[in-house]
Amino acid sequence: MYDARQIKRKSVLLFALSVLTYTAEAQQGENTPTVAPNAGINDFSAGEARIRAGIVLLGMLHDTLAQVQDNNSAEVAVASVMRLSRELQTWGQGFAALPPLDEETQSAYEKRYLPIINKLNERIQLQADRIAAAEYYGSKNLPASLVKLVNSVQ
């Protein structure tokens, strides 16, 4: 059986590391925390917009896991997890085309977005622990899709 803690910790850590790696290399609802709700997408740089898009994907992962309550919903979640796996992989690859960040911008992004990412990580971890404690509600496909998710963002 898969250990959900390892799966979620890896994926959550990889997400946070992706954001930090981008900023370092560039140096160049109630269920999901919001990010500056009154700001339009055009108000952000390409790098900041990409970070925000990643936060949205992480929120979608949380929401998908939160909806798992029985075998049927576990099986339904598999398609979402697989889609998010592909989207997160594409999202991570998109950082390569972005211009470098100056040190001040990098620091501002870290201060602004890491608390949000950490909060989502905590919530995802709670959902992953709950699902693992329920032994994935009997689903064989859900843990396999979570492993695929982790592998796709490595």
mmCIF file of C-alpha atoms in Angstrom:
data_model
loop_
_atom_site.group_PDB
_atom_site.id
_atom_site.type_symbol
_atom_site.label_atom_id
_atom_site.label_comp_id
_atom_site.label_asym_id
_atom_site.label_seq_id
_atom_site.Cartn_x
_atom_site.Cartn_y
_atom_site.Cartn_z
ATOM 1 C CA MET A 1 0.000 0.000 0.000
ATOM 2 C CA TYR A 2 1.190 3.531 -0.689
ATOM 3 C CA ASP A 3 2.026 5.859 2.180
ATOM 4 C CA ALA A 4 -0.032 9.016 1.623
ATOM 5 C CA ARG A 5 2.231 11.030 3.885
ATOM 6 C CA GLN A 6 5.205 10.319 1.667
ATOM 7 C CA ILE A 7 3.194 10.985 -1.476
ATOM 8 C CA LYS A 8 1.764 14.297 -0.293
ATOM 9 C CA ARG A 9 4.903 15.528 1.428
ATOM 10 C CA LYS A 10 6.877 14.888 -1.731
ATOM 11 C CA SER A 11 4.376 16.584 -4.028
ATOM 12 C CA VAL A 12 3.863 19.522 -1.687
ATOM 13 C CA LEU A 13 7.581 19.929 -1.171
ATOM 14 C CA LEU A 14 8.208 19.662 -4.896
ATOM 15 C CA PHE A 15 5.631 22.358 -5.559
ATOM 16 C CA ALA A 16 7.192 24.720 -3.012
ATOM 17 C CA LEU A 17 10.661 23.875 -4.308
ATOM 18 C CA SER A 18 9.553 24.568 -7.865
ATOM 19 C CA VAL A 19 8.507 28.060 -6.849
ATOM 20 C CA LEU A 20 11.700 28.608 -4.883
ATOM 21 C CA THR A 21 13.872 27.084 -7.588
ATOM 22 C CA TYR A 22 12.331 29.398 -10.142
ATOM 23 C CA THR A 23 12.907 32.451 -7.980
ATOM 24 C CA ALA A 24 16.423 31.348 -7.020
ATOM 25 C CA GLU A 25 17.435 30.437 -10.565
ATOM 26 C CA ALA A 26 15.765 33.501 -11.927
ATOM 27 C CA GLN A 27 17.785 35.691 -9.598
ATOM 28 C CA GLN A 28 18.286 36.135 -11.750
ATOM 29 C CA GLY A 29 -13.136 30.292 -0.099
ATOM 30 C CA GLU A 30 -12.407 29.166 3.235
ATOM 31 C CA ASN A 31 -11.226 25.772 1.875
ATOM 32 C CA THR A 32 -8.594 27.446 -0.263
ATOM 33 C CA PRO A 33 -6.652 30.580 0.690
ATOM 34 C CA THR A 34 -7.047 33.413 -1.782
ATOM 35 C CA VAL A 35 -4.341 35.517 -3.377
ATOM 36 C CA ALA A 36 -5.095 39.240 -3.740
ATOM 37 C CA PRO A 37 -8.698 38.664 -4.856
ATOM 38 C CA ASN A 38 -9.167 42.161 -6.295
ATOM 39 C CA ALA A 39 -6.131 42.051 -8.550
ATOM 40 C CA GLY A 40 -6.507 41.218 -12.231
ATOM 41 C CA ILE A 41 -4.178 38.819 -14.028
ATOM 42 C CA ASN A 42 -2.793 41.726 -16.063
ATOM 43 C CA ASP A 43 -1.550 43.342 -12.865
ATOM 44 C CA PHE A 44 1.158 40.694 -12.454
ATOM 45 C CA SER A 45 4.458 39.912 -14.130
ATOM 46 C CA ALA A 46 4.708 36.670 -16.091
ATOM 47 C CA GLY A 47 6.626 35.052 -13.222
ATOM 48 C CA GLU A 48 4.130 36.130 -10.608
ATOM 49 C CA ALA A 49 1.225 35.022 -12.789
ATOM 50 C CA ARG A 50 2.886 31.607 -13.168
ATOM 51 C CA ILE A 51 3.331 31.293 -9.392
ATOM 52 C CA ARG A 52 -0.304 32.235 -8.877
ATOM 53 C CA ALA A 53 -1.367 29.657 -11.477
ATOM 54 C CA GLY A 54 0.568 27.030 -9.527
ATOM 55 C CA ILE A 55 -1.216 28.049 -6.342
ATOM 56 C CA VAL A 56 -4.522 27.604 -8.135
ATOM 57 C CA LEU A 57 -3.456 24.118 -9.246
ATOM 58 C CA LEU A 58 -2.456 23.286 -5.686
ATOM 59 C CA GLY A 59 -5.872 24.515 -4.507
ATOM 60 C CA MET A 60 -7.533 22.300 -7.096
ATOM 61 C CA LEU A 61 -5.547 19.336 -5.797
ATOM 62 C CA HIS A 62 -6.732 20.110 -2.268
ATOM 63 C CA ASP A 63 -10.343 20.394 -3.397
ATOM 64 C CA THR A 64 -10.112 17.120 -5.318
ATOM 65 C CA LEU A 65 -8.762 15.281 -2.278
ATOM 66 C CA ALA A 66 -11.312 16.942 0.025
ATOM 67 C CA GLN A 67 -14.139 15.509 -2.083
ATOM 68 C CA VAL A 68 -12.944 11.938 -1.569
ATOM 69 C CA GLN A 69 -15.395 10.441 0.926
ATOM 70 C CA ASP A 70 -16.045 6.912 -0.330
ATOM 71 C CA ASN A 71 -14.966 4.433 -2.992
ATOM 72 C CA ASN A 72 -17.003 6.098 -5.726
ATOM 73 C CA SER A 73 -15.617 9.583 -5.042
ATOM 74 C CA ALA A 74 -12.102 8.108 -4.771
ATOM 75 C CA GLU A 75 -12.458 6.636 -8.243
ATOM 76 C CA VAL A 76 -13.914 9.902 -9.589
ATOM 77 C CA ALA A 77 -10.926 11.795 -8.129
ATOM 78 C CA VAL A 78 -8.488 9.709 -10.178
ATOM 79 C CA ALA A 79 -9.281 11.567 -13.411
ATOM 80 C CA SER A 80 -8.785 14.926 -11.702
ATOM 81 C CA VAL A 81 -5.498 13.841 -10.138
ATOM 82 C CA MET A 82 -4.260 12.613 -13.529
ATOM 83 C CA ARG A 83 -5.276 15.889 -15.199
ATOM 84 C CA LEU A 84 -3.611 17.917 -12.433
ATOM 85 C CA SER A 85 -0.521 15.779 -12.831
ATOM 86 C CA ARG A 86 -0.254 16.809 -16.492
ATOM 87 C CA GLU A 87 -1.066 20.444 -15.722
ATOM 88 C CA LEU A 88 1.520 20.660 -12.931
ATOM 89 C CA GLN A 89 4.154 19.187 -15.213
ATOM 90 C CA THR A 90 3.359 21.737 -17.934
ATOM 91 C CA TRP A 91 3.187 24.482 -15.318
ATOM 92 C CA GLY A 92 6.671 23.639 -14.023
ATOM 93 C CA GLN A 93 8.143 23.542 -17.524
ATOM 94 C CA GLY A 94 6.768 27.028 -18.197
ATOM 95 C CA PHE A 95 9.264 28.628 -15.829
ATOM 96 C CA ALA A 96 12.128 28.023 -18.270
ATOM 97 C CA ALA A 97 10.887 30.720 -20.659
ATOM 98 C CA LEU A 98 10.530 33.430 -18.008
ATOM 99 C CA PRO A 99 12.943 36.333 -17.609
ATOM 100 C CA PRO A 100 15.229 36.506 -14.557
ATOM 101 C CA LEU A 101 14.025 38.140 -11.347
ATOM 102 C CA ASP A 102 15.942 40.725 -9.428
ATOM 103 C CA GLU A 103 16.686 40.011 -5.756
ATOM 104 C CA GLU A 104 14.044 42.433 -4.471
ATOM 105 C CA THR A 105 11.287 40.883 -6.595
ATOM 106 C CA GLN A 106 12.340 37.391 -5.596
ATOM 107 C CA SER A 107 12.170 38.336 -1.925
ATOM 108 C CA ALA A 108 8.775 39.983 -2.374
ATOM 109 C CA TYR A 109 7.380 36.868 -4.090
ATOM 110 C CA GLU A 110 8.680 34.631 -1.313
ATOM 111 C CA LYS A 111 7.119 36.825 1.375
ATOM 112 C CA ARG A 112 3.827 37.070 -0.479
ATOM 113 C CA TYR A 113 3.344 33.509 -1.696
ATOM 114 C CA LEU A 114 5.165 31.111 0.620
ATOM 115 C CA PRO A 115 2.655 31.598 3.464
ATOM 116 C CA ILE A 116 -0.165 30.765 1.040
ATOM 117 C CA ILE A 117 1.689 27.729 -0.295
ATOM 118 C CA ASN A 118 2.457 26.554 3.234
ATOM 119 C CA LYS A 119 -1.199 26.910 4.264
ATOM 120 C CA LEU A 120 -2.338 24.903 1.238
ATOM 121 C CA ASN A 121 0.364 22.320 1.940
ATOM 122 C CA GLU A 122 -0.985 21.862 5.463
ATOM 123 C CA ARG A 123 -4.506 21.411 4.155
ATOM 124 C CA ILE A 124 -3.423 18.951 1.479
ATOM 125 C CA GLN A 125 -1.494 17.003 4.104
ATOM 126 C CA LEU A 126 -4.615 16.750 6.271
ATOM 127 C CA GLN A 127 -6.619 15.430 3.332
ATOM 128 C CA ALA A 128 -3.884 12.967 2.361
ATOM 129 C CA ASP A 129 -3.673 11.660 5.933
ATOM 130 C CA ARG A 130 -7.450 11.289 6.078
ATOM 131 C CA ILE A 131 -7.571 9.390 2.786
ATOM 132 C CA ALA A 132 -4.642 7.156 3.753
ATOM 133 C CA ALA A 133 -6.248 6.388 7.133
ATOM 134 C CA ALA A 134 -9.329 5.280 5.211
ATOM 135 C CA GLU A 135 -7.054 3.118 3.047
ATOM 136 C CA TYR A 136 -7.990 5.131 -0.018
ATOM 137 C CA TYR A 137 -11.598 4.011 0.444
ATOM 138 C CA GLY A 138 -10.700 0.755 -1.250
ATOM 139 C CA SER A 139 -9.481 2.409 -4.448
ATOM 140 C CA LYS A 140 -6.409 0.956 -6.134
ATOM 141 C CA ASN A 141 -6.401 3.694 -8.765
ATOM 142 C CA LEU A 142 -6.241 6.697 -6.424
ATOM 143 C CA PRO A 143 -2.918 5.845 -4.770
ATOM 144 C CA ALA A 144 -1.479 4.953 -8.183
ATOM 145 C CA SER A 145 -2.588 8.319 -9.595
ATOM 146 C CA LEU A 146 -1.028 10.121 -6.623
ATOM 147 C CA VAL A 147 2.254 8.325 -7.222
ATOM 148 C CA LYS A 148 2.062 9.385 -10.875
ATOM 149 C CA LEU A 149 1.436 12.961 -9.744
ATOM 150 C CA VAL A 150 4.531 12.943 -7.557
ATOM 151 C CA ASN A 151 6.654 11.385 -10.295
ATOM 152 C CA SER A 152 5.426 13.884 -12.883
ATOM 153 C CA VAL A 153 6.635 16.888 -10.928
ATOM 154 C CA GLN A 154 10.057 15.471 -10.054
#
